[in-house]
GROMACS .gro file of C-alpha atoms in nm:
model
  414
    1MET     CA    1  12.139  22.691   6.439
    2ILE     CA    2  12.399  22.943   6.549
    3PRO     CA    3  12.653  22.980   6.264
    4GLY     CA    4  13.001  22.865   6.346
    5ARG     CA    5  12.905  22.708   6.677
    6LEU     CA    6  12.885  22.343   6.583
    7THR     CA    7  13.249  22.307   6.491
    8SER     CA    8  13.388  22.219   6.833
    9PRO     CA    9  13.602  21.903   6.861
   10LEU     CA   10  13.323  21.655   6.935
   11HIS     CA   11  13.310  21.304   6.788
   12SER     CA   12  13.161  21.304   6.440
   13ARG     CA   13  12.819  21.161   6.523
   14THR     CA   14  12.759  21.418   6.797
   15ARG     CA   15  12.889  21.710   6.594
   16ALA     CA   16  12.685  21.617   6.290
   17SER     CA   17  12.358  21.543   6.465
   18LEU     CA   18  12.326  21.770   6.769
   19LEU     CA   19  12.139  22.058   6.613
   20LEU     CA   20  11.981  22.349   6.787
   21ALA     CA   21  11.604  22.292   6.765
   22ALA     CA   22  11.411  22.560   6.580
   23GLY     CA   23  11.187  22.808   6.726
   24ALA     CA   24  11.003  21.005  10.171
   25LEU     CA   25  10.933  20.866  10.533
   26LEU     CA   26  10.865  21.215  10.665
   27LEU     CA   27  10.644  21.293  10.372
   28THR     CA   28  10.297  21.148  10.316
   29PHE     CA   29  10.325  20.796  10.446
   30GLY     CA   30   9.983  20.641  10.468
   31CYS     CA   31   9.804  20.941  10.321
   32SER     CA   32   9.483  20.865  10.137
   33SER     CA   33   9.608  21.025   9.817
   34SER     CA   34   9.893  20.777   9.773
   35PRO     CA   35   9.831  20.576   9.456
   36LYS     CA   36   9.802  20.200   9.457
   37ALA     CA   37  10.113  20.006   9.364
   38GLU     CA   38  10.107  19.959   8.989
   39LEU     CA   39  10.471  19.875   8.925
   40ALA     CA   40  10.640  20.006   8.611
   41PRO     CA   41  10.467  20.275   8.403
   42ALA     CA   42  10.316  20.156   8.076
   43ALA     CA   43  10.520  20.158   7.755
   44PRO     CA   44  10.460  20.470   7.544
   45THR     CA   45  10.233  20.486   7.241
   46GLU     CA   46  10.413  20.793   7.108
   47TYR     CA   47  10.771  20.907   7.158
   48ALA     CA   48  10.913  21.249   7.243
   49PHE     CA   49  11.242  21.334   7.071
   50TRP     CA   50  11.477  21.632   7.067
   51PRO     CA   51  11.561  21.789   6.834
   52PRO     CA   52  11.215  21.718   6.687
   53TYR     CA   53  11.130  21.646   6.324
   54PRO     CA   54  11.272  21.725   6.071
   55ASP     CA   55  11.606  21.716   6.256
   56GLU     CA   56  11.769  21.387   6.346
   57PRO     CA   57  11.673  21.301   6.706
   58ARG     CA   58  11.948  21.264   6.965
   59ILE     CA   59  11.755  21.265   7.294
   60GLN     CA   60  11.445  21.058   7.370
   61PHE     CA   61  11.219  21.083   7.674
   62LEU     CA   62  11.172  20.734   7.819
   63VAL     CA   63  10.969  20.737   8.141
   64SER     CA   64  10.908  20.929   8.462
   65TYR     CA   65  10.851  20.823   8.822
   66GLN     CA   66  10.627  20.996   9.074
   67HIS     CA   67  10.581  20.746   9.355
   68SER     CA   68  10.730  20.429   9.497
   69GLY     CA   69  10.440  20.212   9.385
   70GLN     CA   70  10.567  20.238   9.027
   71VAL     CA   71  10.880  20.051   9.127
   72ALA     CA   72  10.777  19.786   9.379
   73GLU     CA   73  10.520  19.661   9.623
   74VAL     CA   74  10.561  19.797   9.975
   75LYS     CA   75  10.838  19.617  10.163
   76LYS     CA   76  10.825  19.604  10.543
   77ASN     CA   77  11.130  19.682  10.751
   78THR     CA   78  11.313  19.372  10.867
   79LEU     CA   79  11.497  19.356  11.199
   80ALA     CA   80  11.828  19.388  11.012
   81ASP     CA   81  11.701  19.701  10.836
   82ILE     CA   82  11.615  19.861  11.169
   83VAL     CA   83  11.942  19.764  11.336
   84TYR     CA   84  12.167  19.868  11.049
   85GLY     CA   85  11.974  20.173  10.937
   86LYS     CA   86  11.827  20.068  10.602
   87GLU     CA   87  11.490  20.230  10.560
   88SER     CA   88  11.200  20.099  10.353
   89ALA     CA   89  10.941  20.332  10.206
   90THR     CA   90  10.567  20.285  10.190
   91ASP     CA   91  10.383  20.367   9.870
   92THR     CA   92  10.450  20.739   9.884
   93ALA     CA   93  10.500  21.017   9.635
   94VAL     CA   94  10.816  21.204   9.549
   95ASN     CA   95  10.735  21.550   9.677
   96LYS     CA   96  10.991  21.819   9.594
   97PRO     CA   97  11.295  21.657   9.429
   98TYR     CA   98  11.624  21.834   9.373
   99GLY     CA   99  11.959  21.661   9.315
  100VAL     CA  100  11.962  21.317   9.154
  101GLU     CA  101  12.212  21.039   9.089
  102MET     CA  102  12.200  20.683   8.955
  103TRP     CA  103  12.424  20.392   9.049
  104ASN     CA  104  12.396  20.016   9.012
  105GLY     CA  105  12.036  20.024   8.889
  106ARG     CA  106  11.924  20.258   9.169
  107ILE     CA  107  11.795  20.613   9.136
  108TYR     CA  108  11.881  20.838   9.432
  109THR     CA  109  11.664  21.150   9.455
  110CYS     CA  110  11.703  21.427   9.713
  111ASP     CA  111  11.359  21.533   9.835
  112ILE     CA  112  11.370  21.873  10.006
  113ARG     CA  113  11.019  21.865  10.145
  114ALA     CA  114  11.025  21.500  10.253
  115ALA     CA  115  11.369  21.554  10.412
  116CYS     CA  116  11.515  21.233  10.274
  117VAL     CA  117  11.688  21.069   9.981
  118MET     CA  118  11.443  20.837   9.809
  119VAL     CA  119  11.590  20.525   9.652
  120PHE     CA  120  11.420  20.362   9.354
  121ASP     CA  121  11.597  20.028   9.319
  122LEU     CA  122  11.477  19.936   8.970
  123ARG     CA  123  11.672  19.613   8.937
  124SER     CA  124  11.561  19.470   9.271
  125ARG     CA  125  11.216  19.631   9.249
  126GLN     CA  126  11.244  19.787   9.591
  127THR     CA  127  11.203  20.137   9.729
  128ARG     CA  128  11.386  20.275  10.030
  129VAL     CA  129  11.473  20.606  10.189
  130MET     CA  130  11.796  20.736  10.336
  131GLY     CA  131  11.847  20.985  10.614
  132THR     CA  132  11.526  20.969  10.817
  133THR     CA  133  11.627  20.751  11.112
  134GLY     CA  134  11.917  20.731  11.354
  135ARG     CA  135  12.125  20.986  11.536
  136GLU     CA  136  12.159  21.226  11.240
  137ILE     CA  137  11.868  21.287  11.004
  138LEU     CA  138  11.841  21.497  10.689
  139LEU     CA  139  11.663  21.830  10.689
  140ARG     CA  140  11.690  21.977  10.339
  141PRO     CA  141  11.902  21.758  10.107
  142THR     CA  142  11.986  21.931   9.780
  143ASP     CA  143  12.234  21.704   9.604
  144VAL     CA  144  12.382  21.355   9.612
  145ALA     CA  145  12.701  21.210   9.463
  146VAL     CA  146  12.802  20.844   9.443
  147ALA     CA  147  13.166  20.734   9.428
  148ASP     CA  148  13.285  20.435   9.228
  149ASP     CA  149  13.293  20.226   9.546
  150GLY     CA  150  12.928  20.304   9.618
  151MET     CA  151  12.987  20.553   9.899
  152LYS     CA  152  12.723  20.824   9.889
  153TYR     CA  153  12.758  21.189   9.985
  154VAL     CA  154  12.451  21.406  10.043
  155ALA     CA  155  12.463  21.785  10.066
  156ASP     CA  156  12.215  21.914  10.325
  157ILE     CA  157  12.168  22.289  10.297
  158GLY     CA  158  11.938  22.284  10.600
  159ARG     CA  159  12.174  22.106  10.839
  160ASN     CA  160  12.487  22.265  10.688
  161MET     CA  161  12.652  21.924  10.669
  162ILE     CA  162  12.752  21.651  10.428
  163PHE     CA  163  12.593  21.316  10.514
  164VAL     CA  164  12.790  21.003  10.425
  165PHE     CA  165  12.629  20.664  10.352
  166ASP     CA  166  12.800  20.339  10.254
  167ALA     CA  167  12.740  20.120   9.948
  168ASN     CA  168  12.451  19.952  10.131
  169GLU     CA  169  12.291  20.290  10.208
  170ARG     CA  170  12.376  20.274  10.578
  171PHE     CA  171  12.455  20.600  10.751
  172VAL     CA  172  12.827  20.636  10.826
  173THR     CA  173  12.901  20.990  10.945
  174THR     CA  174  12.866  21.360  10.870
  175TYR     CA  175  13.121  21.618  10.760
  176GLY     CA  176  13.102  21.984  10.847
  177MET     CA  177  13.311  22.294  10.880
  178LYS     CA  178  13.270  22.656  10.982
  179ASP     CA  179  13.051  22.865  10.749
  180LEU     CA  180  12.960  22.569  10.530
  181GLN     CA  181  12.621  22.563  10.358
  182PRO     CA  182  12.647  22.285  10.098
  183SER     CA  183  12.424  22.309   9.793
  184GLY     CA  184  12.603  22.073   9.555
  185VAL     CA  185  12.849  21.788   9.581
  186ALA     CA  186  13.072  21.591   9.342
  187VAL     CA  187  13.327  21.312   9.382
  188PHE     CA  188  13.655  21.255   9.199
  189GLY     CA  189  13.910  21.004   9.328
  190ASP     CA  190  13.967  21.069   9.697
  191ARG     CA  191  13.832  21.424   9.671
  192LEU     CA  192  13.490  21.558   9.761
  193TYR     CA  193  13.399  21.889   9.596
  194VAL     CA  194  13.128  22.092   9.771
  195SER     CA  195  12.952  22.408   9.650
  196ASN     CA  196  12.950  22.633   9.958
  197PHE     CA  197  12.642  22.848   9.903
  198VAL     CA  198  12.706  23.111  10.171
  199GLY     CA  199  13.084  23.063  10.184
  200GLN     CA  200  13.083  23.162   9.814
  201ARG     CA  201  13.345  22.916   9.703
  202VAL     CA  202  13.401  22.546   9.637
  203GLU     CA  203  13.538  22.343   9.928
  204ILE     CA  204  13.767  22.047   9.860
  205LEU     CA  205  13.756  21.773  10.124
  206ASN     CA  206  13.908  21.431  10.167
  207ARG     CA  207  13.606  21.212  10.099
  208PHE     CA  208  13.721  20.941  10.339
  209ASN     CA  209  13.756  21.155  10.651
  210GLY     CA  210  13.618  21.501  10.564
  211ALA     CA  211  13.951  21.676  10.619
  212PRO     CA  212  13.982  22.008  10.429
  213ILE     CA  213  14.224  21.994  10.135
  214GLY     CA  214  14.171  22.340   9.989
  215HIS     CA  215  13.915  22.549   9.806
  216ILE     CA  216  13.839  22.699   9.465
  217GLY     CA  217  13.734  23.060   9.414
  218GLU     CA  218  13.617  23.329   9.651
  219LYS     CA  219  13.345  23.591   9.691
  220GLY     CA  220  13.310  23.821   9.393
  221ASP     CA  221  13.144  23.901   9.064
  222GLU     CA  222  13.442  23.832   8.841
  223ASP     CA  223  13.577  23.529   8.658
  224GLY     CA  224  13.692  23.264   8.901
  225LYS     CA  225  13.472  23.402   9.180
  226PHE     CA  226  13.123  23.324   9.309
  227VAL     CA  227  12.813  23.486   9.450
  228ARG     CA  228  12.597  23.176   9.500
  229PRO     CA  229  12.758  22.856   9.368
  230LEU     CA  230  12.504  22.575   9.339
  231GLY     CA  231  12.555  22.294   9.087
  232ILE     CA  232  12.892  22.121   9.065
  233GLU     CA  233  13.037  21.844   8.850
  234VAL     CA  234  13.380  21.694   8.778
  235ASP     CA  235  13.465  21.548   8.437
  236LYS     CA  236  13.676  21.241   8.362
  237ASP     CA  237  13.993  21.452   8.358
  238GLY     CA  238  13.929  21.613   8.696
  239ASN     CA  239  13.813  21.951   8.567
  240VAL     CA  240  13.553  22.118   8.791
  241TYR     CA  241  13.234  22.282   8.660
  242VAL     CA  242  13.021  22.511   8.878
  243THR     CA  243  12.695  22.697   8.816
  244ASP     CA  244  12.623  23.024   8.997
  245VAL     CA  245  12.250  23.082   9.039
  246ILE     CA  246  12.292  23.458   9.103
  247ARG     CA  247  12.559  23.541   8.846
  248CYS     CA  248  12.384  23.312   8.594
  249LYS     CA  249  12.720  23.170   8.491
  250MET     CA  250  12.885  22.835   8.444
  251GLN     CA  251  13.256  22.836   8.529
  252LYS     CA  252  13.513  22.568   8.452
  253PHE     CA  253  13.831  22.514   8.655
  254SER     CA  254  14.131  22.289   8.603
  255PRO     CA  255  14.205  22.009   8.855
  256ASP     CA  256  14.440  22.246   9.041
  257GLY     CA  257  14.167  22.512   9.068
  258THR     CA  258  14.285  22.742   8.788
  259PHE     CA  259  14.000  22.929   8.619
  260LEU     CA  260  13.963  22.817   8.256
  261PHE     CA  261  13.652  22.981   8.113
  262SER     CA  262  13.291  23.074   8.181
  263PHE     CA  263  12.973  23.132   7.986
  264GLY     CA  264  12.623  23.262   8.052
  265THR     CA  265  12.433  23.582   7.980
  266ILE     CA  266  12.105  23.697   8.138
  267THR     CA  267  11.861  23.713   7.847
  268ASN     CA  268  11.552  23.525   7.735
  269ASN     CA  269  11.738  23.373   7.441
  270LEU     CA  270  11.828  23.009   7.415
  271GLY     CA  271  12.190  22.963   7.514
  272ALA     CA  272  12.163  23.216   7.797
  273LEU     CA  273  12.132  23.117   8.162
  274ARG     CA  274  11.849  23.265   8.369
  275ARG     CA  275  11.825  23.036   8.670
  276PRO     CA  276  12.090  22.764   8.635
  277LYS     CA  277  12.071  22.480   8.887
  278HIS     CA  278  12.252  22.146   8.874
  279LEU     CA  279  12.463  22.028   8.580
  280ALA     CA  280  12.623  21.716   8.434
  281VAL     CA  281  12.910  21.650   8.193
  282ASP     CA  282  12.940  21.348   7.964
  283GLU     CA  283  13.255  21.168   7.847
  284ASP     CA  284  13.280  21.384   7.534
  285GLY     CA  285  13.264  21.706   7.732
  286LEU     CA  286  12.902  21.792   7.656
  287ILE     CA  287  12.765  22.010   7.937
  288TYR     CA  288  12.403  21.965   8.047
  289ILE     CA  289  12.264  22.255   8.254
  290VAL     CA  290  11.920  22.266   8.415
  291ASP     CA  291  11.757  22.608   8.390
  292SER     CA  292  11.447  22.638   8.604
  293ALA     CA  293  11.351  22.972   8.449
  294PHE     CA  294  11.359  22.835   8.094
  295GLN     CA  295  11.214  22.506   8.224
  296ASN     CA  296  11.450  22.293   8.021
  297VAL     CA  297  11.795  22.139   8.007
  298GLN     CA  298  12.035  22.307   7.767
  299VAL     CA  299  12.324  22.118   7.611
  300PHE     CA  300  12.652  22.297   7.544
  301ASP     CA  301  12.967  22.173   7.376
  302ALA     CA  302  13.304  22.150   7.550
  303GLU     CA  303  13.374  22.516   7.471
  304GLY     CA  304  13.042  22.642   7.602
  305TYR     CA  305  12.851  22.690   7.277
  306ILE     CA  306  12.483  22.598   7.274
  307LEU     CA  307  12.397  22.282   7.078
  308THR     CA  308  12.040  22.193   7.168
  309PHE     CA  309  11.791  22.169   7.452
  310PHE     CA  310  11.518  21.935   7.570
  311GLY     CA  311  11.220  21.950   7.800
  312ALA     CA  312  11.017  22.276   7.809
  313THR     CA  313  10.674  22.325   7.962
  314GLY     CA  314  10.367  22.165   7.813
  315VAL     CA  315  10.161  21.848   7.818
  316HIS     CA  316  10.390  21.648   7.591
  317PRO     CA  317  10.589  21.347   7.721
  318GLY     CA  318  10.906  21.465   7.891
  319ALA     CA  319  10.778  21.816   7.968
  320MET     CA  320  10.939  21.998   8.261
  321TYR     CA  321  10.816  22.227   8.535
  322LEU     CA  322  11.077  22.391   8.759
  323PRO     CA  323  11.350  22.134   8.690
  324ALA     CA  324  11.641  22.130   8.936
  325GLY     CA  325  11.860  21.819   8.914
  326VAL     CA  326  12.033  21.637   8.631
  327THR     CA  327  12.275  21.348   8.605
  328ILE     CA  328  12.425  21.129   8.333
  329HIS     CA  329  12.444  20.754   8.380
  330LYS     CA  330  12.626  20.494   8.170
  331GLY     CA  331  12.479  20.145   8.185
  332ASP     CA  332  12.147  19.999   8.305
  333LEU     CA  333  11.990  20.065   7.964
  334ASP     CA  334  11.823  19.725   7.980
  335LEU     CA  335  11.600  19.851   8.261
  336PHE     CA  336  11.437  20.094   8.018
  337LYS     CA  337  11.408  19.874   7.710
  338PRO     CA  338  11.023  19.886   7.704
  339TYR     CA  339  11.034  20.265   7.668
  340ILE     CA  340  11.301  20.297   7.398
  341HIS     CA  341  11.181  20.348   7.042
  342PRO     CA  342  11.269  20.033   6.842
  343ASP     CA  343  11.457  20.246   6.588
  344PHE     CA  344  11.652  20.447   6.846
  345GLU     CA  345  11.995  20.335   6.965
  346PRO     CA  346  12.071  20.479   7.313
  347GLU     CA  347  12.421  20.543   7.445
  348TYR     CA  348  12.355  20.665   7.798
  349LEU     CA  349  12.081  20.784   8.031
  350ILE     CA  350  11.999  21.139   8.143
  351LEU     CA  351  11.789  21.185   8.457
  352VAL     CA  352  11.615  21.514   8.542
  353THR     CA  353  11.409  21.610   8.847
  354ASN     CA  354  11.110  21.845   8.839
  355GLN     CA  355  10.984  22.013   9.155
  356PHE     CA  356  10.630  22.027   9.021
  357THR     CA  357  10.425  21.833   8.761
  358GLU     CA  358  10.384  21.456   8.758
  359ASN     CA  359  10.723  21.406   8.593
  360LYS     CA  360  10.909  21.425   8.924
  361VAL     CA  361  11.200  21.201   8.817
  362SER     CA  362  11.226  21.184   8.438
  363VAL     CA  363  11.455  20.954   8.242
  364TYR     CA  364  11.583  21.035   7.894
  365ALA     CA  365  11.833  20.864   7.664
  366PHE     CA  366  12.106  21.018   7.451
  367GLY     CA  367  12.171  20.832   7.127
  368GLN     CA  368  12.088  20.824   6.758
  369LEU     CA  369  11.871  20.642   6.506
  370ARG     CA  370  11.979  20.293   6.418
  371PRO     CA  371  12.180  20.259   6.093
  372GLY     CA  372  11.958  20.273   5.789
  373VAL     CA  373  11.661  20.433   5.968
  374SER     CA  374  11.549  20.770   5.832
  375VAL     CA  375  11.384  21.056   6.018
  376GLU     CA  376  11.080  21.011   5.794
  377ALA     CA  377  11.046  20.648   5.906
  378ILE     CA  378  10.978  20.748   6.269
  379ARG     CA  379  10.780  21.064   6.201
  380ALA     CA  380  10.440  20.905   6.257
  381SER     CA  381  10.535  20.786   6.607
  382GLN     CA  382  10.679  21.117   6.728
  383ALA     CA  383  10.493  21.324   6.984
  384GLN     CA  384  10.466  21.697   6.928
  385VAL     CA  385  10.693  21.875   7.176
  386ALA     CA  386  10.721  22.238   7.282
  387LEU     CA  387  11.011  22.432   7.133
  388GLY     CA  388  11.001  22.759   7.324
  389VAL     CA  389  11.143  22.867   7.656
  390GLU     CA  390  10.934  23.010   7.937
  391ASP     CA  391  11.053  23.236   8.212
  392ALA     CA  392  10.920  23.065   8.523
  393ALA     CA  393  11.099  23.299   8.763
  394LYS     CA  394  10.775  23.436   8.907
  395VAL     CA  395  10.658  23.083   8.978
  396GLU     CA  396  10.989  22.986   9.133
  397GLN     CA  397  11.056  23.292   9.343
  398GLY     CA  398  10.705  23.418   9.410
  399VAL     CA  399  10.759  23.785   9.328
  400GLY     CA  400  10.947  23.915   9.028
  401GLY     CA  401  11.189  23.626   9.007
  402GLN     CA  402  11.462  23.813   9.189
  403VAL     CA  403  11.692  23.651   9.443
  404ALA     CA  404  11.871  23.867   9.695
  405PRO     CA  405  12.243  23.781   9.713
  406ASP     CA  406  12.213  23.699  10.083
  407ASP     CA  407  11.902  23.480  10.046
  408VAL     CA  408  11.839  23.119   9.961
  409PRO     CA  409  11.627  23.077   9.644
  410ALA     CA  410  11.267  22.992   9.726
  411ASP     CA  411  11.286  22.651   9.562
  412LEU     CA  412  11.557  22.548   9.808
  413LYS     CA  413  11.319  22.614  10.093
  414ASP     CA  414  11.040  22.390  10.213
   0.00000   0.00000   0.00000
């Protein structure tokens, strides 16, 4: 625990318990390696928690998905699907996932190598893909955001456009502008916030027609400026959070674009940022940041102080290998009831994508032990999890882990 850093204004349960732990269609359709449809993964026999024993657990790994056969039997395209643009997926694997979102019982995963957004419709037990048919098709989707009305916005860093799909996953249109290379996207009200990777700022668009409204930041290596903005999120109050993969910083801005604060140092210590990718913010202001060098997700309080982390490399349930995307989802907890420890009371879901390993789309739950249950009572059922961080930069970048300021990180390429 870092002295003095767990006193931020969080609700009492979070402040008391979040302790720093010690120590698609273009892809492989019809390939012989595709596994048989088996529907949902089996319920666990042991459970991975963070922080691990003897601390009180707050995050539990639930389940991961690697291929469409874990969700549903193959569904053939109907005539209506073909006419209106809905796309069904055969039993195929998630290949190289990046951004992720969940809405209405459906997991939307951007697959860079498959050049699509794969849809795991858990409630309807169907799988589909978006962006592989029609006049405009995806090339390298890196992030997806879903508005309250179900409209979906996909950042395509290969096509340099934002793809728009309706609530029924039908293609609507694309948005673009000069010198736009979108790497991340977020929605708030009628605004669409876009991380412009080469433009080195955040673009603000009208989400209904793509008209420019303004921008946040500019090129530079100072507070309020960017070198390579990637992940982006907006909290319930309209504040904007942006990760910079080159500066290794997270910056927060007010709704009007005023710089508020930043954090991030380039070290191998927990609480630093070495290769920050996407991020998510919960209703209490907790900030979840994927770090593909540390191979985990770090959790910071509303002021930017490290609280805990989860994931890490290894063979334990919920391990990570080059994670990239993260999202928080309220609701749909009933879909994961078979995977939740009977003594754990979840509050919301956390989804994380991994570019390698079998845990391509992993689902975790944030919560706490049920009243009256002790840490000792669940000790026997806990899996042993890794506690360290590992610098995976050489794996991610190929040589030395360095990214030239004018280059796209290797994991954003096919």
